[in-house]
Structures are given as structure tokens and as C-alpha cells.
Short mmCIF file of C-alpha atoms and ligand atoms in Angstrom, two decimals:
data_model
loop_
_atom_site.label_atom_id
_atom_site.label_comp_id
_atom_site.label_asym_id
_atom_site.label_seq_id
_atom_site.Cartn_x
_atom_site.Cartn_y
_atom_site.Cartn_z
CA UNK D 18 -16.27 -31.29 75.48
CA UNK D 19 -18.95 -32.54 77.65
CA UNK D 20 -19.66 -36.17 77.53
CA UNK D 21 -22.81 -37.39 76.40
CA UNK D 22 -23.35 -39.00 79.48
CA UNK D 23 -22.74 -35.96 81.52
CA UNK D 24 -25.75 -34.14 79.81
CA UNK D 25 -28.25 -37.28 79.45
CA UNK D 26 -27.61 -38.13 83.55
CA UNK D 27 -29.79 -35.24 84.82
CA UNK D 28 -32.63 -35.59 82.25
CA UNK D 29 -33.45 -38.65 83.14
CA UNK D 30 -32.91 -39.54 86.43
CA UNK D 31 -34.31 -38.52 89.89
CA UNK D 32 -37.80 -39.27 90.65
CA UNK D 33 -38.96 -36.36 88.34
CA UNK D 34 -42.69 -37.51 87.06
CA UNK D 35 -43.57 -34.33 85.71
CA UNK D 36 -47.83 -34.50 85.38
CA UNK D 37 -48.57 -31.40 83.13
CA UNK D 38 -52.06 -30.16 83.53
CA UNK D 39 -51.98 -27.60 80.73
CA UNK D 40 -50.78 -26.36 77.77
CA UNK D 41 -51.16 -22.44 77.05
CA UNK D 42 -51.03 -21.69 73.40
CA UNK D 43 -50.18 -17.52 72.83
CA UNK D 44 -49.78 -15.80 69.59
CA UNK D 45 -48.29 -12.61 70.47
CA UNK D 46 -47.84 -9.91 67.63
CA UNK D 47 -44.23 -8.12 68.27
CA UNK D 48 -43.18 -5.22 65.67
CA UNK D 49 -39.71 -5.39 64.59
CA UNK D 50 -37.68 -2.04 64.93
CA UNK D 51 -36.48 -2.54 61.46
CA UNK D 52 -37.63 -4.63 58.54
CA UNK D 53 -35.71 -7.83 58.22
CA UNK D 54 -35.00 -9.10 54.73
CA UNK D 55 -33.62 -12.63 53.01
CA UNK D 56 -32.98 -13.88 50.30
CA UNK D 57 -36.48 -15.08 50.46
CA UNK D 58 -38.50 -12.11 51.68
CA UNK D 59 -39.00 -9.10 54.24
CA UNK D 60 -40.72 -8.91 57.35
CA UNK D 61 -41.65 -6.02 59.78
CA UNK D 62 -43.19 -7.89 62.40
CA UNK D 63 -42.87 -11.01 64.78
CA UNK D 64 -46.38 -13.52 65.09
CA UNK D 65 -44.45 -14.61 68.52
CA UNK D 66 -45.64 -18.41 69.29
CA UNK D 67 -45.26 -18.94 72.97
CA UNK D 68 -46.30 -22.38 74.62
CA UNK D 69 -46.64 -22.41 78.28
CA UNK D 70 -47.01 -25.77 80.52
CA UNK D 71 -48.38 -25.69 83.71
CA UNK D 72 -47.64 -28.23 86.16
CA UNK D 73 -47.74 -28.44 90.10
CA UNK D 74 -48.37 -25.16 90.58
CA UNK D 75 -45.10 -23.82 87.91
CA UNK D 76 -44.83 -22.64 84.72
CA UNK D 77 -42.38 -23.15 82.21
CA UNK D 78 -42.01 -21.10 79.01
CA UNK D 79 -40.99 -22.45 74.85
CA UNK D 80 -41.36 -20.30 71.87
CA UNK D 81 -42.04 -22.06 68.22
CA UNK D 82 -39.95 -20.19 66.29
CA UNK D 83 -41.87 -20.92 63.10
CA UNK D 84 -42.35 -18.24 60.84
CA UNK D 85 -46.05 -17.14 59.62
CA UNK D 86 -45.24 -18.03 55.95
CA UNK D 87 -43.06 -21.41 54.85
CA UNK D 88 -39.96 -19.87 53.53
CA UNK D 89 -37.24 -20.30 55.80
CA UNK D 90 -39.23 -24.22 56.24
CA UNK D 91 -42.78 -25.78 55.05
CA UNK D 92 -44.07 -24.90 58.90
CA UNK D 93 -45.87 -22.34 60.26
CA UNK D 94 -47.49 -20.36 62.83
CA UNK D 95 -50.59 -21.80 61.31
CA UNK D 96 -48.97 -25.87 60.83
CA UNK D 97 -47.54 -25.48 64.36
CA UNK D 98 -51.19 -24.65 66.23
CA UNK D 99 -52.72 -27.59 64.47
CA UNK D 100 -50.04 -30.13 65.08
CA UNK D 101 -49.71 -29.17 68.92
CA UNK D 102 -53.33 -28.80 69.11
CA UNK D 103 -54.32 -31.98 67.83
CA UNK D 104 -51.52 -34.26 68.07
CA UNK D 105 -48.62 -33.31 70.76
CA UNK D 106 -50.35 -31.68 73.06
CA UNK D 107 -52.45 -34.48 73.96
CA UNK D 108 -49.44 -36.53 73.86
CA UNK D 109 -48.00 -34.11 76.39
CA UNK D 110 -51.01 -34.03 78.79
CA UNK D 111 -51.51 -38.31 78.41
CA UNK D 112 -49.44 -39.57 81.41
CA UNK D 113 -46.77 -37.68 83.63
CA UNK D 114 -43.40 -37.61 81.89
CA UNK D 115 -40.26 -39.32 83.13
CA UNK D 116 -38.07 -37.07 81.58
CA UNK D 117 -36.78 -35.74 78.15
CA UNK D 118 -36.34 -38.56 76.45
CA UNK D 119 -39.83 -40.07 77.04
CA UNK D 120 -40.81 -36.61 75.68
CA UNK D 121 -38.97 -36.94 72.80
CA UNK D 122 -39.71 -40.43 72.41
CA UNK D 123 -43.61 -39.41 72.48
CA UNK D 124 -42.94 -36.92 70.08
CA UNK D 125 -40.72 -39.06 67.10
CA UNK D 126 -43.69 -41.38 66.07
CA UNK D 127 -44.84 -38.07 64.61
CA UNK D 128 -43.44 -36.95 61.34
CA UNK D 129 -41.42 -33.81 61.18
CA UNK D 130 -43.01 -30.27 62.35
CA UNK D 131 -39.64 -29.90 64.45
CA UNK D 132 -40.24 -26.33 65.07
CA UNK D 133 -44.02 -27.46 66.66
CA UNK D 134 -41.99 -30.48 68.85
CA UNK D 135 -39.26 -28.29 69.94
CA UNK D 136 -41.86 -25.43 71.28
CA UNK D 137 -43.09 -28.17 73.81
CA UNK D 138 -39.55 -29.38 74.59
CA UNK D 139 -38.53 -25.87 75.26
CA UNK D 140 -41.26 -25.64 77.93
CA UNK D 141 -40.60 -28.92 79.36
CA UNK D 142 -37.16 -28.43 80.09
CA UNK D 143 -38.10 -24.83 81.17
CA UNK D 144 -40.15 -27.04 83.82
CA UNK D 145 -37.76 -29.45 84.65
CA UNK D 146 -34.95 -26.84 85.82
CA UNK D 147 -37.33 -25.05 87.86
CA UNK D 148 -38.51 -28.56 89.53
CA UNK D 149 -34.54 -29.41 89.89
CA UNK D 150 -34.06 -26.30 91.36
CA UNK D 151 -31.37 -25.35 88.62
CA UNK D 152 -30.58 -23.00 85.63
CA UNK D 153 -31.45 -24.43 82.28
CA UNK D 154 -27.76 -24.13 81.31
CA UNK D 155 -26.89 -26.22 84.35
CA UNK D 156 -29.67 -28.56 83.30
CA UNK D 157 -28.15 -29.73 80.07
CA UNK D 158 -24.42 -29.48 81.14
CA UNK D 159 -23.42 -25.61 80.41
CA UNK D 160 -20.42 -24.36 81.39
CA UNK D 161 -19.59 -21.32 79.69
CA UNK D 162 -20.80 -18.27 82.50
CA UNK D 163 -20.19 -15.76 79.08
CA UNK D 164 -21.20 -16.84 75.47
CA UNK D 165 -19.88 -14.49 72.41
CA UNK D 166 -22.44 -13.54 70.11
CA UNK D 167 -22.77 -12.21 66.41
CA UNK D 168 -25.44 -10.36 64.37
CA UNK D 169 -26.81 -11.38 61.02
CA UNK D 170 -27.36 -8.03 58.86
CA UNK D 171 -30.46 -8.24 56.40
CA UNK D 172 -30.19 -7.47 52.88
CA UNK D 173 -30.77 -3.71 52.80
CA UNK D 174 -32.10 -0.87 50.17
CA UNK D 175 -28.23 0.43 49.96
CA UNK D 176 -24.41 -0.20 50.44
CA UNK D 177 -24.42 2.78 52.55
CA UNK D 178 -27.42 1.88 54.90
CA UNK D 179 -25.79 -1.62 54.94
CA UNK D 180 -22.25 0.11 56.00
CA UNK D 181 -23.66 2.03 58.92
CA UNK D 182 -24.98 -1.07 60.51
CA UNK D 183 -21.96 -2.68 60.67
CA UNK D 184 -20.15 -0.08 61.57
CA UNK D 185 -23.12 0.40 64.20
CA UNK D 186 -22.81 -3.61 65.52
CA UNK D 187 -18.92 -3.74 65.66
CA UNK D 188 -19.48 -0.43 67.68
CA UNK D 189 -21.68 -2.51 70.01
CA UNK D 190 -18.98 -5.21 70.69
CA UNK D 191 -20.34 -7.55 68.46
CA UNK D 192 -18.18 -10.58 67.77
CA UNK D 193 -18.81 -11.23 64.07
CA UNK D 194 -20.62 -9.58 61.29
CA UNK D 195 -22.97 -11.39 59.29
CA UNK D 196 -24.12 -10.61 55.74
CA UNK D 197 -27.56 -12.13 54.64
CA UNK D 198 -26.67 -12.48 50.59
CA UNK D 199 -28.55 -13.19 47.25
CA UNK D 200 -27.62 -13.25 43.91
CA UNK D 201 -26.85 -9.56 42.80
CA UNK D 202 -26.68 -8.47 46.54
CA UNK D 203 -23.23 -10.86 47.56
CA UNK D 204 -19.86 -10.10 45.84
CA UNK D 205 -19.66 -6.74 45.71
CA UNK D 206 -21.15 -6.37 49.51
CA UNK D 207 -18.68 -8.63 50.46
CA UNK D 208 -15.70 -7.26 48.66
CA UNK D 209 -16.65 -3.32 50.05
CA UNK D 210 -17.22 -4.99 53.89
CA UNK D 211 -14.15 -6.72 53.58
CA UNK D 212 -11.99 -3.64 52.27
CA UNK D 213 -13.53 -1.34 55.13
CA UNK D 214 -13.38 -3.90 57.94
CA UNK D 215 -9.83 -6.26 56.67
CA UNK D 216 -9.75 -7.85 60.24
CA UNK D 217 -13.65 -8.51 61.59
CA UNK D 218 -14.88 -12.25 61.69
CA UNK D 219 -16.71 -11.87 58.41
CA UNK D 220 -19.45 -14.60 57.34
CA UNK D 221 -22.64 -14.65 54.66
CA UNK D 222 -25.53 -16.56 54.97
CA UNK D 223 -28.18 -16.93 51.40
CA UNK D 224 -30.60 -19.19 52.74
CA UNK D 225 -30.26 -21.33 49.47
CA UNK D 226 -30.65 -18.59 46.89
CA UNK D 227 -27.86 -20.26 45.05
CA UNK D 228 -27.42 -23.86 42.82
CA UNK D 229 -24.77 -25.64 42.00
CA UNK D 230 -24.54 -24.35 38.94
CA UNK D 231 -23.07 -20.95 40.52
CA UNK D 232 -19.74 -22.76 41.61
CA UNK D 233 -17.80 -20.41 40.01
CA UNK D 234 -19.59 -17.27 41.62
CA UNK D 235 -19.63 -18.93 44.43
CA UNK D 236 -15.86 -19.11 44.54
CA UNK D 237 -15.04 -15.10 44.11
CA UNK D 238 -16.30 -15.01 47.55
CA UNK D 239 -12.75 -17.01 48.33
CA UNK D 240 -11.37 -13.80 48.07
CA UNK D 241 -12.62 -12.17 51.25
CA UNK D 242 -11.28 -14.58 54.06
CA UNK D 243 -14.78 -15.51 55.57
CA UNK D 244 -15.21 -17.36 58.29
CA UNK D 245 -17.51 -19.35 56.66
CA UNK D 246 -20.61 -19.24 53.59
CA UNK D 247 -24.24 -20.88 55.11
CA UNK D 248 -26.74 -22.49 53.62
CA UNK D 249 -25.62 -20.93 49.84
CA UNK D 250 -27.46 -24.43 47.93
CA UNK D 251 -31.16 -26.08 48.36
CA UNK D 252 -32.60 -26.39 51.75
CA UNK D 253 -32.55 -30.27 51.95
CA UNK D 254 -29.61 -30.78 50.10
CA UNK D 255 -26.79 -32.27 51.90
CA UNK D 256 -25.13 -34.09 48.33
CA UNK D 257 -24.32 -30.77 45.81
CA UNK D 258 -22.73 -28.69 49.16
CA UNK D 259 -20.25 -31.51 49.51
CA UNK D 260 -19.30 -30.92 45.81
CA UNK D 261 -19.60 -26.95 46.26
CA UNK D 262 -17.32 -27.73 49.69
CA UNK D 263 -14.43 -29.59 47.53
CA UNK D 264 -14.33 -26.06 45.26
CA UNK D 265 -14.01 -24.09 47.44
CA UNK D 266 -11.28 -22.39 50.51
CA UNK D 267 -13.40 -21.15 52.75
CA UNK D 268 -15.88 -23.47 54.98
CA UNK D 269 -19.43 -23.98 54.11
CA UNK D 270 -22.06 -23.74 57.05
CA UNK D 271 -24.94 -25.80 56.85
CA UNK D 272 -28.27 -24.47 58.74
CA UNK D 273 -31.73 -25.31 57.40
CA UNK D 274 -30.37 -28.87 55.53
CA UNK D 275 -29.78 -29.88 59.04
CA UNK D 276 -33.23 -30.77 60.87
CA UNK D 277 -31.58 -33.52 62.76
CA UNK D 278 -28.59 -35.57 64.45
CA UNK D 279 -29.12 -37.82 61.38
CA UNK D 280 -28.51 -35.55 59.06
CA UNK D 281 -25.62 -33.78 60.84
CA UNK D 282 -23.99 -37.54 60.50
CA UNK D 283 -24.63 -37.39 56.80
CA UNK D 284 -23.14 -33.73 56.24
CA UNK D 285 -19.95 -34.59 58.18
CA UNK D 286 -20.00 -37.90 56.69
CA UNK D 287 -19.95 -36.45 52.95
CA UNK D 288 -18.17 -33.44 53.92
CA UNK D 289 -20.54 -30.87 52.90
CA UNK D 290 -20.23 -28.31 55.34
CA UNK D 291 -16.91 -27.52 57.97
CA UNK D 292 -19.17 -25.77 60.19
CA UNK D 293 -22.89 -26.93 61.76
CA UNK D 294 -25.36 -24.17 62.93
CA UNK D 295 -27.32 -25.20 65.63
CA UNK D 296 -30.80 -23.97 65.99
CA UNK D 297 -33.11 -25.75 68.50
CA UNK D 298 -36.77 -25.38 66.94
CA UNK D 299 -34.83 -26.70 63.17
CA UNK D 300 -33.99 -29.88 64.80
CA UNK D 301 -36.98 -30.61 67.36
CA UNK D 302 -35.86 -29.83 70.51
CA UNK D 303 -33.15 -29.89 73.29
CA UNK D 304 -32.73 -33.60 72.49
CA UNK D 305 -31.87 -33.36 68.92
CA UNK D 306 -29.45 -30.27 69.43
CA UNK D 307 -27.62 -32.01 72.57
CA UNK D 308 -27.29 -34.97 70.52
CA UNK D 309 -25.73 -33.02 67.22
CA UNK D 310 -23.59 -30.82 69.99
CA UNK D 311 -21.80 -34.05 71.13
CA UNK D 312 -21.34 -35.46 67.75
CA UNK D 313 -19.93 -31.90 66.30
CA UNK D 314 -17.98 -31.92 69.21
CA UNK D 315 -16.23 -35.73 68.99
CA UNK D 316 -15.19 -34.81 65.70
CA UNK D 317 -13.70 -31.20 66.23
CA UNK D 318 -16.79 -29.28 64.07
CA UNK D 319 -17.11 -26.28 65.31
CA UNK D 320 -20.96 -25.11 66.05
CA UNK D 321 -22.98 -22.32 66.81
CA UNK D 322 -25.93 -21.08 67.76
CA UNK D 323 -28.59 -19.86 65.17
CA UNK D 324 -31.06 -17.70 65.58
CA UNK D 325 -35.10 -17.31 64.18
CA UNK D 326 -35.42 -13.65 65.35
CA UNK D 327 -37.12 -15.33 69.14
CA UNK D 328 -38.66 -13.31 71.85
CA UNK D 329 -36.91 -13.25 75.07
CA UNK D 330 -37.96 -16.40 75.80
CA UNK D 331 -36.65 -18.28 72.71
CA UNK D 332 -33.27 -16.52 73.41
CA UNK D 333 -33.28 -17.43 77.16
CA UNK D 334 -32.97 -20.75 75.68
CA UNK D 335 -30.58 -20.37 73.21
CA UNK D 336 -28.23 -18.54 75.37
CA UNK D 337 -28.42 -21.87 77.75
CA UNK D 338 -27.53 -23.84 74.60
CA UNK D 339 -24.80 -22.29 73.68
CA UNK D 340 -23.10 -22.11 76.83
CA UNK D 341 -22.44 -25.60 76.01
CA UNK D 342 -18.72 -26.46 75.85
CA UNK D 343 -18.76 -27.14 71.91
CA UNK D 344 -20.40 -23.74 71.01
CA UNK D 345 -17.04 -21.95 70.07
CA UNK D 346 -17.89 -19.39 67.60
CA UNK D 347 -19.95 -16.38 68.04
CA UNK D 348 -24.05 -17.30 68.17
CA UNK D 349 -26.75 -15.35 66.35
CA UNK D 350 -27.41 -14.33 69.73
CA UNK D 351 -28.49 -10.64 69.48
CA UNK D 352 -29.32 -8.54 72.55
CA UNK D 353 -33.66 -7.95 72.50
CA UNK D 354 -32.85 -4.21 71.65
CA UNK D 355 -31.39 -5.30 67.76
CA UNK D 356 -34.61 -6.32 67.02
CA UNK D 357 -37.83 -5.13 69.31
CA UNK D 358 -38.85 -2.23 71.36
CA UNK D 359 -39.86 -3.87 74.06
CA UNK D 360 -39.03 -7.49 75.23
CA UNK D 361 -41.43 -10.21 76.81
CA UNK D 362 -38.57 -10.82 79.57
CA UNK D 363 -36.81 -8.75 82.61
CA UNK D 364 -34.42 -7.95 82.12
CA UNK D 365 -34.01 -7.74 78.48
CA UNK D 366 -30.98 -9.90 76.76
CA UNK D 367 -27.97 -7.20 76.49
CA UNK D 368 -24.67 -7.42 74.76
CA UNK D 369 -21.68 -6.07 76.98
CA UNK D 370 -19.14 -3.87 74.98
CA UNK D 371 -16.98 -7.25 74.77
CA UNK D 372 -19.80 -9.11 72.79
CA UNK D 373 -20.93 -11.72 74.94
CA UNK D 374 -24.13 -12.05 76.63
CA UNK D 375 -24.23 -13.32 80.58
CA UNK D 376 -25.67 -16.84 80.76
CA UNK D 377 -27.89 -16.77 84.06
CA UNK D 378 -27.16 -18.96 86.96
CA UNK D 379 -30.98 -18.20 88.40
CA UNK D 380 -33.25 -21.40 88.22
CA UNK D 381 -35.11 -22.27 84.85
CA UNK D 382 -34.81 -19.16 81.73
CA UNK D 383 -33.38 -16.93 84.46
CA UNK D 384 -35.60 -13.93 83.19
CA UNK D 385 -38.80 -12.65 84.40
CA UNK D 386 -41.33 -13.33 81.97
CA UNK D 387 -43.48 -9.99 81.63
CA UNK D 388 -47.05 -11.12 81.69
CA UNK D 389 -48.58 -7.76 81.43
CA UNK D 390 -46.91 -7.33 78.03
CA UNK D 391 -47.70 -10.75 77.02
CA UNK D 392 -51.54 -10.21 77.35
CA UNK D 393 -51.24 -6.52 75.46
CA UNK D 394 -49.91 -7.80 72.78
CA UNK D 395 -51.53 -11.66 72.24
CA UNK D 396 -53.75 -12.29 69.26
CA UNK D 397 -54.73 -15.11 70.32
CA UNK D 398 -54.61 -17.80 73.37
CA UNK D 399 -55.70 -21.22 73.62
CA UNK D 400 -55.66 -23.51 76.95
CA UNK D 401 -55.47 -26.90 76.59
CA UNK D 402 -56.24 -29.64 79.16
CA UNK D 403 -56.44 -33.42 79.38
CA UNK D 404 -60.18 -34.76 78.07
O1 OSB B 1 -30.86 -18.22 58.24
O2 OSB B 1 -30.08 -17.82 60.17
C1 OSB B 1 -30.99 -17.70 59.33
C2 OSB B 1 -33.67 -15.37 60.70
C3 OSB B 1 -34.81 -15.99 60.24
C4 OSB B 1 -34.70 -17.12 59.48
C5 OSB B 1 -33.43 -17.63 59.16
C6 OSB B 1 -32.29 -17.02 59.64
C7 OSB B 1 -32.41 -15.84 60.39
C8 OSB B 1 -31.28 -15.08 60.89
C9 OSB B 1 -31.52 -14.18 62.08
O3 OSB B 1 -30.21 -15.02 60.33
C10 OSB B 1 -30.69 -14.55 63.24
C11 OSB B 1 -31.18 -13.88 64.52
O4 OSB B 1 -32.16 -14.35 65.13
O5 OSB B 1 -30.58 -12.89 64.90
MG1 MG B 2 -29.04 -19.28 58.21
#
């Protein structure tokens, strides 16, 4: 693993003042190629939330990844505008910042809207590299020059449609097959994947569609040698999964009942989860997820890197996360074709037939960001500077 004092060294040293002069809000509409569906709903398009800081003469790029209605969390698109408007962005824009941490530090006395901090954060550190000269994954301590990725499948109309895009994804190279499940859409989907496919890394995710009291269901899905089940109880519950972890074989995943390093503590603590996904806008920011990286990774807990369905430029970033030592299963990392048309970066993200995705070695994302297609498709823009 990377010691924590590896990472922290080059975010906060050096005589790096960084004086931002703007902040560049962009809502950019992006259709999906196919509808996406959860346990919690279906969508057919992206409301893309890019931020963009400009500061001595660069321009560094975060994405919000909240959604526009609160179902996967209580923000979005619409919570995230008014809390950077009106409260970070200022904060951002005060005085020049020494580094991440003072960023982070500005950020905390604020009460959660993670998704809103981590935007910022995103765009900072998209800054910083550039102003270091560096890629972002060299920024924060990356090693990994390759990182293995996964899909997550949506719930779908039929078995059969559901079939032919897994058999389409393992096809691809993909490293591991994910099933989004819900009750009535989750045993038998499992048991038919399974029989067809007895070798592929096999996981589900339900986005808490389950309770407690569905231990026993819960437990048929021992059967099919998963690599793990996420999120299957309440989204803030960290208490019941330890009790749903001690019936069951196969390792729960925790993803949206961990918004922080805090948190992560707990669910290791109380054993409620063998596995931690990682997703940058859940838990604030590069400083939350470096923080829960090193902790997963003093105590052997495997992570990964989640995914919100991000433009280009939310997966540049993710990508640099997870070529992080500690990332070793297979992110949610898809290439941009699984899920748009047409990209905001050059080149797009692609998956080689070995599933793994290239992390760049050029300075900052290490993709073009296509500002043409950017201003074709924004709904709205905002520009921000200090009063
Ligand atoms: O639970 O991991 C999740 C997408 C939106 C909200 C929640 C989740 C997801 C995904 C998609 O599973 C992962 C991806 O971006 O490919
Ligand atoms: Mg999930």
C-alpha cells in the first residue's frame, strides 16, 4: 500500500498558493444510449454537473455526480447549485488556497452535500496537477499504469435482454459482471447468470431495496459464489448489515452507507461489510476517499471504485483514483461508449479486450476536454467571481 504520508506530501507542500478567480457552473444535458434502471427508478438521460475553476490563466475540470432526483442520496442537481452557489464557492474564491487540505478544511464547517464539496475538490486537484506539472494519478500517489474495470447491468424488461448484455460485456473484456437487483428481480437472475457464466466474477448491487427482515432471502443468494452483495439494507445503516454480514457466506459491500472515513471506521469496526466501494462525490472529495483508501488498505479491505454514470470528466478522475495501490478489484469503470454517444473528453475512456482502462501519464485528467460539445449541449452556465 501507499503510505499516508506518501499521498498527503505533495498536496500540501511546495509553494502552491493557488488564487482561483472563477468558478464555472455547467449543466450539460447528455442522453444515455440505453435507459438505466435501479431498484429505485429509470433514467434515459444524464443532467451532467460540470464545475470549472479558473486560475492563472488554467483550467481545471470536477463533475458533481449528483443525480437530478434524491434517490440514490437527498442531493441534487438542484441542492448542489445552491450550496456551491451560495456557500462553497465563495469559500473557494475567499483567499488563495494552500493546498487540499485547507480546501477541505474550508469545506467541513459545512454540513454534508458531499457530492456539491467533492465537485470543487475534483477541480482543484484537476488544478493543482496541471500547476505541478503532473498527472492527477501521480498527484495523489497512483501507481497502477492499467486499472481493471467492471460493468454494473441495470434491471432490465427480460431475462433474455438481461443475458445478451452480459454475454455482450464479458465479450468486451470486462472484468466482472454486475447485477443491479430488487426484490422479485434477484434470485432467479442470479441463479440463471450463474448457471450460464459458472466462472465470471459475479456481484449484485440493490441499492437498499431490502430489510433485515429478508435475511433468509437474502441468504439463497449464498448459493451463487458472488464476489460480493452491495448496499442490499437502508442507505445509512451501518448496524442491521453487520447482523445481515454474520448470516451470511458471501461478503457484503457497503456503498451509499459510507459518506465518509468515519463511517468506513464504523463499518469495519462492526463488521458490516468485507468489501468498501469507493466513490469520490459519496464521500466529499479526494480527501475523504484517500483517507478511507489508506484505512481499507492497513486493514487488508479490499476497495473499489464506484461509479455515478460521470461524463468523461468524472471518470478521468476516477480512473486516477483507482490506480491507487489498494484498488484491487475491478472498478465500475465503464468505457464512455457503455453509456453515451458522444463523450465530453478526447479521447473517449475505452476498455482494451483485457478489461482494463489505461491510466494517463499526461499532466492533470489527461483528456482533452471537448468544449465545442460542452456548449451544444449546456442548459445552463453560471460564472462566479469574488464580490
Ligand atoms: O449503486 O453503484 C451504484 C449508478 C447510479 C447510482 C448508483 C449506482 C450506479 C451504478 C453505475 O451502479 C455504475 C457506473 O457508473 O457504471
Ligand atoms: Mg452501488
Amino acid at each position: 500500500m501507499v503510505p499516508a504520508s506518501q499521498i498527503s506530501a505533495p498536496l500540501t507542500e511546495g509553494p502552491t498558493q493557488i488564487k482561483v478567480d472563477g468558478v464555472e457552473i455547467r449543466l450539460v444535458r447528455l442522453p444515455l444510449i440505453e435507459p438505466f434502471e435501479t431498484s429505485f427508478g429509470k433514467i434515459d438521460s444524464r443532467l451532467i454537473f460540470l464545475i470549472c475553476l479558473s486560475a492563472g490563466g488554467l483550467k481545471g475540470w470536477g463533475e458533481v455526480v449528483a443525480s437530478e432526483q434524491p434517490l440514490y442520496s437527498y442531493e441534487t442537481v438542484g441542492t448542489a447549485f445552491h450550496v456551491i452557489k451560495d456557500f462553497l464557492a465563495p469559500t473557494v474564491l475567499d483567499d488563495p488556497i494552500a493546498g487540499l487540505p485547507d480546501l477541505a478544511r474550508r469545506f467541513s464547517r459545512f454540513r454534508g452535500h458531499n457530492m456539491a464539496k467533492a465537485g470543487l475538490e475534483l477541480a482543484f486537484m484537476d488544478l493543482l496537477a496541471q500547476m505541478n506539472n503532473q498527472s492527477l494519478s501521480a498527484l495523489i500517489g497512483g501507481e497502477r499504469k492499467r486499472v481493471a474495470v467492471g460493468v454494473s447491468l441495470g434491471i432490465q424488461p427480460t431475462l433474455s435482454q438481461l443475458l445478451k448484455r452480459v454475454d455482450k460485456y464479458l465479450d468486451l473484456g470486462y472484468q466482472r459482471i454486475k447485477l443491479k437487483i430488487k426484490p422479485g428481480w434477484d434470485i432467479s437472475v442470479a441463479f440463471e447468470v450463474r448457471r450460464i457464466y459458472p466462472n465470471i466474477l459475479l456481484s449484485v448491487d440493490a441499492n437498499s431495496a431490502y430489510t433485515l427482515a429478508d435475511v433468509d432471502h437474502l441468504g439463497r443468494l449464498d448459493d451463487f459464489d458472488l464476489l460480493m452483495i452491495e448496499q442490499p439494507l437502508q442507505s445509512d445503516d451501518i448496524v442491521d448489515h453487520a447482523e445481515l454480514q454474520q448470516h451470511l457466506k458471501t461478503s457484503l459491500c457497503l456503498d451509499e452507507s459510507i459518506t465518509g472515513q468515519r463511517q468506513a471506521k464504523a463499518a469495519l469496526d462492526l463488521e458490516s461489510c468485507r468489501i468498501i466501494n469507493i466513490k469520490i462525490g459519496r464521500v466529499g472529495g479526494y480527501s475523504e476517499a484517500l483517507a478511507i483508501h489508506d484505512l481499507c488498505a492497513a486493514r487488508s479491505i479490499p476497495v473499489w471504485c464506484g461509479g455515478m454514470l460521470e461524463s468523461g470528466i468524472g471518470r478521468a478522475h476516477n480512473i486516477a483514483l483507482a490506480s491507487l495501490q489498494g484498488f484491487t478489484l475491478p472498478g465500475d469503470i465503464s468505457a464512455s461508449s457503455r453509456y453515451f454517444e458522444r463523450d465530453l473528453i478526447s479521447p473517449e475512456v475505452t476498455v482494451a479486450s483485457d478489461g482494463t482502462v489505461t491510466v494517463p501519464d499526461a499532466i492533470g485528467l489527461g483528456f482533452e476536454v471537448d468544449s465545442f460539445f460542452i456548449e451544444r449541449q449546456t442548459e445552463t452556465r453560471v460564472y462566479l467571481t469574488r464580490k
